[in-house]
Coordinates of C-alpha atoms in Angstrom, one line a residue:
M13 CA 30.1 -36.9 4.9
S14 CA 28.9 -40.4 6.1
E15 CA 25.9 -41.5 5.2
T16 CA 25.0 -42.3 8.9
A17 CA 26.1 -38.6 9.5
A18 CA 24.1 -37.1 6.8
A19 CA 20.7 -38.7 8.1
P20 CA 20.2 -36.7 11.1
A21 CA 20.8 -33.6 9.1
R22 CA 18.3 -34.2 6.3
R23 CA 15.9 -35.1 9.5
G24 CA 16.4 -31.7 10.9
R25 CA 16.1 -29.7 7.8
R26 CA 13.0 -31.9 6.8
L27 CA 11.7 -31.0 10.3
R28 CA 12.8 -27.5 10.3
V29 CA 10.9 -26.7 6.4
A30 CA 7.5 -28.9 8.1
A31 CA 7.5 -26.1 10.9
A32 CA 8.1 -23.3 8.5
G33 CA 5.4 -24.5 6.4
A34 CA 2.7 -24.5 9.8
V35 CA 3.6 -21.4 10.3
L36 CA 3.3 -19.7 6.5
C37 CA -0.1 -21.5 6.8
A38 CA -1.2 -19.9 10.4
V39 CA -0.2 -16.4 8.6
V40 CA -2.3 -17.0 5.3
G41 CA -4.9 -18.3 7.1
Y42 CA -4.8 -14.7 9.5
V43 CA -4.8 -13.1 6.0
V44 CA -7.5 -14.7 4.8
M45 CA -9.8 -13.7 7.8
Q46 CA -9.4 -10.2 7.6
Y47 CA -9.3 -10.0 3.9
V48 CA -12.7 -11.9 3.8
T49 CA -14.4 -10.5 7.0
G50 CA -12.8 -7.0 7.6
E51 CA -12.0 -8.3 11.0
P52 CA -8.8 -9.6 12.4
A53 CA -8.5 -13.1 13.8
P54 CA -9.5 -14.2 16.8
R55 CA -6.5 -14.0 19.2
C56 CA -5.8 -15.0 22.7
T57 CA -3.6 -13.5 25.6
V58 CA -2.5 -15.2 28.7
V59 CA -1.2 -12.8 31.7
S60 CA 0.4 -13.5 34.8
D61 CA -0.8 -13.6 38.0
H62 CA 2.5 -12.3 39.7
G63 CA 1.8 -8.7 38.8
D64 CA 5.3 -8.8 36.7
G65 CA 3.8 -7.5 33.3
A66 CA 4.5 -11.4 31.4
S67 CA 2.1 -12.1 29.0
Y68 CA 2.1 -14.6 26.0
E69 CA -0.3 -14.0 22.4
L70 CA -1.9 -16.8 20.8
S71 CA -3.9 -17.8 18.2
A72 CA -7.5 -19.1 18.6
E73 CA -6.6 -22.5 17.2
Q74 CA -3.1 -22.8 19.7
A75 CA -5.6 -21.9 22.7
E76 CA -7.9 -24.5 22.1
N77 CA -5.3 -27.0 21.6
A78 CA -3.7 -25.9 25.3
A79 CA -6.9 -26.1 26.8
T80 CA -8.0 -29.4 25.6
V81 CA -4.2 -30.5 26.7
A82 CA -5.0 -28.8 30.0
A83 CA -8.1 -30.6 30.6
V84 CA -7.1 -34.0 30.3
G85 CA -4.2 -33.2 32.3
T86 CA -6.6 -32.1 35.3
R87 CA -8.7 -34.7 34.6
R88 CA -5.9 -37.4 35.0
G89 CA -5.1 -35.6 37.9
M90 CA -1.8 -34.3 37.0
P91 CA -0.4 -31.4 38.4
E92 CA 0.1 -27.8 36.9
R93 CA 4.4 -28.7 36.6
A94 CA 2.9 -31.6 34.3
V95 CA 0.8 -29.8 32.3
T96 CA 3.7 -26.9 31.9
I97 CA 6.1 -30.1 30.5
A98 CA 2.9 -31.0 28.2
L99 CA 2.2 -27.5 27.1
A100 CA 6.0 -26.7 26.3
T101 CA 6.9 -30.3 24.3
A102 CA 3.7 -29.3 22.3
L103 CA 4.8 -25.7 21.5
Q104 CA 7.8 -27.2 20.2
E105 CA 6.8 -29.7 18.4
S106 CA 3.8 -28.7 16.8
G107 CA 3.5 -25.0 17.8
L108 CA 0.1 -26.1 19.6
H109 CA -1.1 -26.8 15.9
N110 CA -2.7 -30.2 15.1
I111 CA -0.3 -31.2 12.3
R112 CA -0.8 -34.0 9.8
H113 CA 2.4 -34.3 7.7
S114 CA 5.8 -33.4 9.0
D115 CA 9.2 -35.2 9.7
R116 CA 8.5 -39.1 8.9
D117 CA 5.4 -40.4 10.3
S118 CA 5.5 -37.6 13.1
L119 CA 1.6 -36.7 13.6
G120 CA -0.5 -34.4 15.9
L121 CA 0.2 -31.9 18.9
F122 CA 3.1 -34.0 20.3
Q123 CA 4.8 -35.4 16.6
Q124 CA 4.1 -38.6 18.0
R125 CA 4.4 -41.5 15.2
P126 CA 2.4 -44.8 14.8
S127 CA 5.5 -46.4 14.3
Q128 CA 6.8 -45.9 17.9
G129 CA 3.7 -47.4 19.4
W130 CA 2.1 -44.0 20.0
G131 CA -1.2 -45.5 17.9
S132 CA -3.1 -44.9 14.7
E133 CA -3.0 -42.2 13.0
R134 CA -6.4 -41.1 13.6
Q135 CA -6.2 -41.6 17.6
I136 CA -2.7 -39.3 17.4
M137 CA -4.8 -36.4 15.4
D138 CA -7.4 -36.6 18.5
P139 CA -5.7 -34.1 20.7
V140 CA -7.4 -35.9 24.0
H141 CA -5.7 -39.2 23.1
A142 CA -2.2 -37.6 22.2
A143 CA -2.5 -35.6 25.5
G144 CA -3.7 -38.5 27.4
L145 CA -0.6 -41.1 25.6
F146 CA 1.8 -38.2 26.8
Y147 CA 0.9 -38.0 30.4
A148 CA 0.6 -41.7 30.5
R149 CA 4.2 -42.0 29.9
L150 CA 4.9 -38.9 31.7
E151 CA 3.7 -40.3 34.6
G152 CA 6.1 -43.4 34.3
V153 CA 9.1 -40.9 34.4
P154 CA 10.4 -41.2 38.0
G155 CA 10.3 -38.2 40.0
Y156 CA 9.4 -35.9 36.8
S157 CA 7.9 -32.7 38.5
R158 CA 11.4 -32.5 39.9
L159 CA 13.7 -32.7 37.0
P160 CA 14.5 -29.9 34.7
L161 CA 11.7 -29.5 32.1
T162 CA 14.1 -30.7 29.1
V163 CA 14.7 -33.6 30.8
A164 CA 11.4 -34.6 31.6
A165 CA 10.0 -34.0 28.4
Q166 CA 12.6 -35.9 26.7
R167 CA 12.5 -39.2 28.9
V168 CA 9.0 -38.9 27.0
Q169 CA 9.6 -37.8 24.1
R170 CA 13.4 -38.8 22.8
S171 CA 13.6 -35.8 20.6
G172 CA 16.7 -35.2 18.2
F173 CA 16.8 -31.5 19.9
P174 CA 16.1 -32.1 23.5
Q175 CA 17.0 -28.8 24.4
A176 CA 14.7 -26.8 22.3
Y177 CA 11.6 -27.6 25.3
A178 CA 13.3 -25.0 27.5
K179 CA 12.7 -21.9 25.5
Y180 CA 8.8 -22.7 25.9
E181 CA 8.9 -22.7 29.7
P182 CA 7.9 -19.4 30.5
D183 CA 5.0 -19.1 28.1
A184 CA 3.8 -22.8 28.6
A185 CA 4.0 -21.8 32.5
L186 CA 1.6 -19.0 31.7
L187 CA -0.6 -20.9 30.3
A188 CA -0.6 -23.8 32.7
A189 CA -1.3 -21.5 35.5
A190 CA -4.4 -20.0 34.1
L191 CA -5.8 -23.5 32.2
T192 CA -5.9 -25.4 35.0
G193 CA -7.5 -22.8 37.1
R194 CA -4.7 -21.3 39.4
A195 CA -4.8 -17.6 37.6
P196 CA -7.8 -16.2 38.0
A197 CA -9.5 -14.5 35.1
A198 CA -5.8 -14.5 33.5
L199 CA -6.7 -15.8 29.8
S200 CA -9.1 -14.1 27.4
C201 CA -9.9 -13.8 23.8
S202 CA -11.1 -11.4 21.4
G203 CA -12.3 -11.1 17.8
R204 CA -15.7 -12.9 16.2
P205 CA -16.0 -16.7 16.0
D206 CA -15.0 -18.7 13.0
P207 CA -17.4 -19.0 10.4
A208 CA -16.3 -22.4 9.3
S209 CA -17.5 -23.2 12.7
A210 CA -20.9 -22.2 12.8
D211 CA -22.4 -25.6 11.1
G212 CA -24.0 -27.5 14.1
A213 CA -23.0 -24.6 16.9
G214 CA -25.0 -24.4 19.6
P215 CA -25.8 -25.8 23.3
A216 CA -25.3 -29.3 22.6
R217 CA -21.6 -28.6 20.8
V218 CA -20.5 -27.3 23.8
R219 CA -21.8 -29.9 25.9
A220 CA -20.1 -32.9 23.8
A221 CA -16.9 -30.5 23.9
L222 CA -17.2 -30.1 27.6
A223 CA -17.7 -34.3 27.9
R224 CA -14.7 -35.0 25.3
D225 CA -12.2 -32.9 27.3
F226 CA -13.3 -33.5 30.8
G227 CA -14.5 -36.9 30.6
A228 CA -18.0 -37.0 31.4
D229 CA -21.3 -35.3 30.9
V230 CA -20.8 -32.2 33.2
A231 CA -23.3 -29.4 32.0
A232 CA -27.1 -28.8 32.0
A233 CA -28.4 -26.8 29.3
E234 CA -31.4 -24.2 29.7
G235 CA -31.8 -22.6 26.4
R236 CA -28.5 -21.1 25.2
T237 CA -27.0 -21.3 28.5
L238 CA -25.2 -24.1 29.9
R239 CA -24.4 -24.8 33.7
V240 CA -21.6 -26.3 34.9
P241 CA -21.3 -27.7 38.4
V242 CA -17.9 -26.9 39.7
T243 CA -16.3 -27.7 43.2
G244 CA -14.7 -23.9 43.8
A245 CA -12.0 -21.4 41.9
T246 CA -9.5 -24.4 41.4
A247 CA -9.7 -28.2 40.8
A248 CA -10.6 -30.3 43.7
A249 CA -9.3 -33.3 45.8
S250 CA -12.8 -34.6 45.6
A251 CA -12.7 -37.5 42.6
A252 CA -14.7 -36.7 39.2
P253 CA -17.1 -39.8 37.7
D254 CA -14.3 -41.4 35.8
G255 CA -12.2 -41.4 38.5
G256 CA -10.1 -38.2 37.8
T257 CA -10.2 -34.9 39.4
A258 CA -13.2 -32.9 39.6
P259 CA -12.6 -29.7 37.6
G260 CA -12.7 -25.9 39.0
G261 CA -14.0 -23.2 38.3
W262 CA -11.3 -20.8 36.7
E263 CA -10.5 -23.8 34.6
V264 CA -13.5 -24.9 33.0
A265 CA -14.4 -20.5 32.6
H266 CA -10.6 -20.4 30.9
W267 CA -11.5 -23.4 28.4
A268 CA -14.8 -22.2 27.3
V269 CA -12.9 -18.6 26.7
A270 CA -10.2 -20.7 25.0
Q271 CA -12.9 -22.7 22.9
A272 CA -15.0 -19.8 21.9
S273 CA -14.4 -19.0 18.5
A274 CA -14.5 -22.9 17.5
L275 CA -17.7 -23.7 19.6
H276 CA -19.6 -19.9 18.8
I277 CA -19.2 -19.4 22.7
S278 CA -20.7 -15.3 23.2
R279 CA -20.2 -15.1 26.7
V280 CA -18.8 -16.7 29.7
S281 CA -19.6 -15.8 33.4
Y282 CA -18.0 -17.1 36.7
A283 CA -17.8 -15.9 40.3
G284 CA -19.4 -12.5 39.7
R285 CA -16.8 -11.8 36.2
E286 CA -18.0 -11.9 32.6
W287 CA -16.3 -12.6 29.5
E288 CA -18.0 -11.7 26.0
A289 CA -17.1 -12.7 22.8
G290 CA -16.7 -10.1 19.7
E291 CA -15.0 -7.2 21.7
A292 CA -12.3 -5.1 19.9
G293 CA -9.3 -5.6 21.8
D294 CA -7.4 -8.3 23.6
A295 CA -6.9 -9.2 26.9
G296 CA -7.9 -5.7 28.7
G297 CA -4.6 -4.8 30.0
S298 CA -1.3 -6.8 31.2
G299 CA -2.0 -5.6 34.9
D300 CA 1.2 -3.5 36.1
T301 CA 0.5 -0.6 33.6
G302 CA -3.5 -1.0 33.6
G303 CA -4.8 1.8 35.8
T304 CA -1.9 4.5 35.0
G305 CA -4.9 6.2 32.9
G306 CA -4.8 9.5 34.6
T307 CA -8.3 10.9 34.0
G308 CA -9.7 8.8 31.3
G309 CA -10.3 11.6 29.3
T310 CA -10.1 9.7 26.0
G311 CA -11.5 6.6 27.4
G312 CA -13.6 6.5 24.3
T313 CA -10.8 5.1 22.5
G314 CA -8.0 4.4 24.9
G315 CA -9.5 0.6 25.5
T316 CA -9.2 -0.4 22.0
G317 CA -6.4 1.3 20.4
G318 CA -3.7 -0.7 19.4
T319 CA -4.0 -4.1 20.9
G320 CA -7.2 -3.4 23.0
G321 CA -4.9 -3.7 26.5
T322 CA -2.7 -6.5 26.2
G323 CA 0.5 -4.5 25.2
G324 CA 3.1 -3.1 27.6
T325 CA 0.9 0.0 27.1
G326 CA -1.5 -0.5 24.8
G327 CA -4.2 -0.9 27.4
T328 CA -3.7 2.0 29.5
G329 CA -4.5 4.9 26.6
G330 CA -4.6 7.7 29.0
T331 CA -7.5 5.5 30.8
G332 CA -6.2 2.5 32.4
G333 CA -8.2 0.2 29.6
T334 CA -11.6 1.1 31.2
G335 CA -12.0 5.2 30.4
E336 CA -13.3 5.5 33.8
S337 CA -10.6 7.5 35.5
G338 CA -8.0 4.3 35.9
D339 CA -10.5 2.0 37.8
A340 CA -8.7 -1.1 36.6
E341 CA -5.5 0.1 38.4
E342 CA -5.9 -2.4 41.4
F343 CA -6.4 -5.4 39.2
G344 CA -3.1 -5.4 37.8
D345 CA -2.0 -9.0 38.9
S346 CA -4.6 -10.7 36.6
G347 CA -5.3 -7.9 33.9
G348 CA -8.3 -7.9 31.7
F349 CA -11.2 -6.9 34.3
G350 CA -11.5 -3.7 32.2
D351 CA -14.2 -2.6 30.1
S352 CA -12.0 -3.0 27.2
G353 CA -12.1 -5.3 24.4
G354 CA -12.3 -9.1 25.3
G355 CA -11.4 -9.0 29.0
W356 CA -13.0 -10.4 32.0
R357 CA -15.1 -7.8 34.2
K358 CA -17.1 -7.9 36.9
T359 CA -20.9 -7.2 37.0
E360 CA -22.9 -6.2 39.4
S361 CA -25.4 -9.3 38.6
G362 CA -23.3 -11.7 40.7
A363 CA -22.6 -14.6 38.6
G364 CA -24.0 -12.8 35.0
D365 CA -27.2 -14.2 33.8
S366 CA -30.4 -14.0 35.0
G367 CA -32.0 -16.6 32.8
P368 CA -31.1 -19.0 30.3
D369 CA -31.5 -16.6 27.4
S370 CA -31.2 -13.5 29.3
A371 CA -30.1 -10.4 27.3
S372 CA -26.8 -8.9 26.2
P373 CA -24.8 -8.1 29.1
R374 CA -24.6 -4.6 27.5
S375 CA -28.2 -4.3 28.9
R376 CA -27.3 -4.8 32.2
T377 CA -25.1 -2.5 34.6
S378 CA -21.7 -3.1 34.8
R379 CA -18.9 -1.6 36.4
T380 CA -15.1 -2.1 37.1
S381 CA -14.2 -2.4 41.0
R382 CA -11.0 -1.6 42.7
T383 CA -11.5 -4.6 44.9
A384 CA -8.3 -7.0 45.0
P385 CA -9.3 -9.8 42.6
E386 CA -8.9 -12.8 45.1
S387 CA -11.6 -11.0 46.8
L388 CA -14.3 -10.8 44.0
G389 CA -15.9 -14.7 44.4
S390 CA -18.5 -13.1 47.1
F391 CA -20.0 -11.3 43.9
G392 CA -20.9 -14.2 42.4
S393 CA -21.5 -18.5 43.0
L394 CA -18.4 -20.2 42.7
D395 CA -19.9 -23.4 42.3
E396 CA -21.2 -22.9 38.8
V397 CA -19.6 -21.8 35.2
R398 CA -22.3 -20.5 33.1
I399 CA -21.6 -20.7 29.4
V400 CA -24.0 -18.7 26.8
T401 CA -23.7 -20.0 22.9
G402 CA -24.2 -17.4 20.0
Q403 CA -27.0 -20.3 18.5

């Protein structure tokens, strides 16, 4: 084999070894979390809003990075298709992990190289900067939104494996629909916050992260609660203070849930629905099987058994994930509305909190509803997301 032919093969082997190392580190971290805390590591699930049962599970770290990538895109006024392309690229290049060492001088979420003009090592390791550069170059691709994803991504990345992006498109599309706010209550996370991130946790840290990702100081703090003004359920056409697009309600709400482990967020409320950290399960149901539980006679365990309702049937448990005679059956298209772990539930108290440091939602009456998800906005404000921190 000639030296020129051997070089790409060697680079391919190094890339595969680096990717395998990243996966191994993630697995080790998961096992350590279970061993040290006795609890599973935080996991997140995004479900389809089409009622087809499609879902994708990812770690808390992956969800945090995905939420940042999406927020940077919508802040720049990029369409959902651009966010899908960016997320599929990051899934292929790094598995949505901010990798410091890889093939040659490739770094970060998108495996960008300082030697190829992507910026300094410090800049590339900043997910906000890395995502911003990706979108800037994507904007320069004529007609990128109409191109096949592999072609659009390759025009930006110039990868040695351009067809590899295609396999991540379905998962990236699910994430983009939720993280741009188009799909309501579609992303949920379960598990306790990361103990390693407890130092400095509180409203100020969440407020700084919101400003980092959305480009402006968008939250007002009252005790442990942050109130984030939004322009409606999805991003509005009106400009944000930095000239980009103002964030939508479900975009901010899903962002907060995705960041909950790192930022010690305990509760998120929007449009009369609420998510609470530390539940036993995941997304509370993938939708089309969520309410087939029959009588709910085993409701005490149905919502937490197995995966807590994200698997194909794990959330039914004979109860449809609620233990209330299958009341979640008509929420199928967005999933996670039952009282099972980690999902979004509808609350009778509207937007959720009665004050900045109100009691846990378990001290208030909450219920599931047979109302279709699209009509639930009347039960809570559409112009504000409330984020409650654990400290």
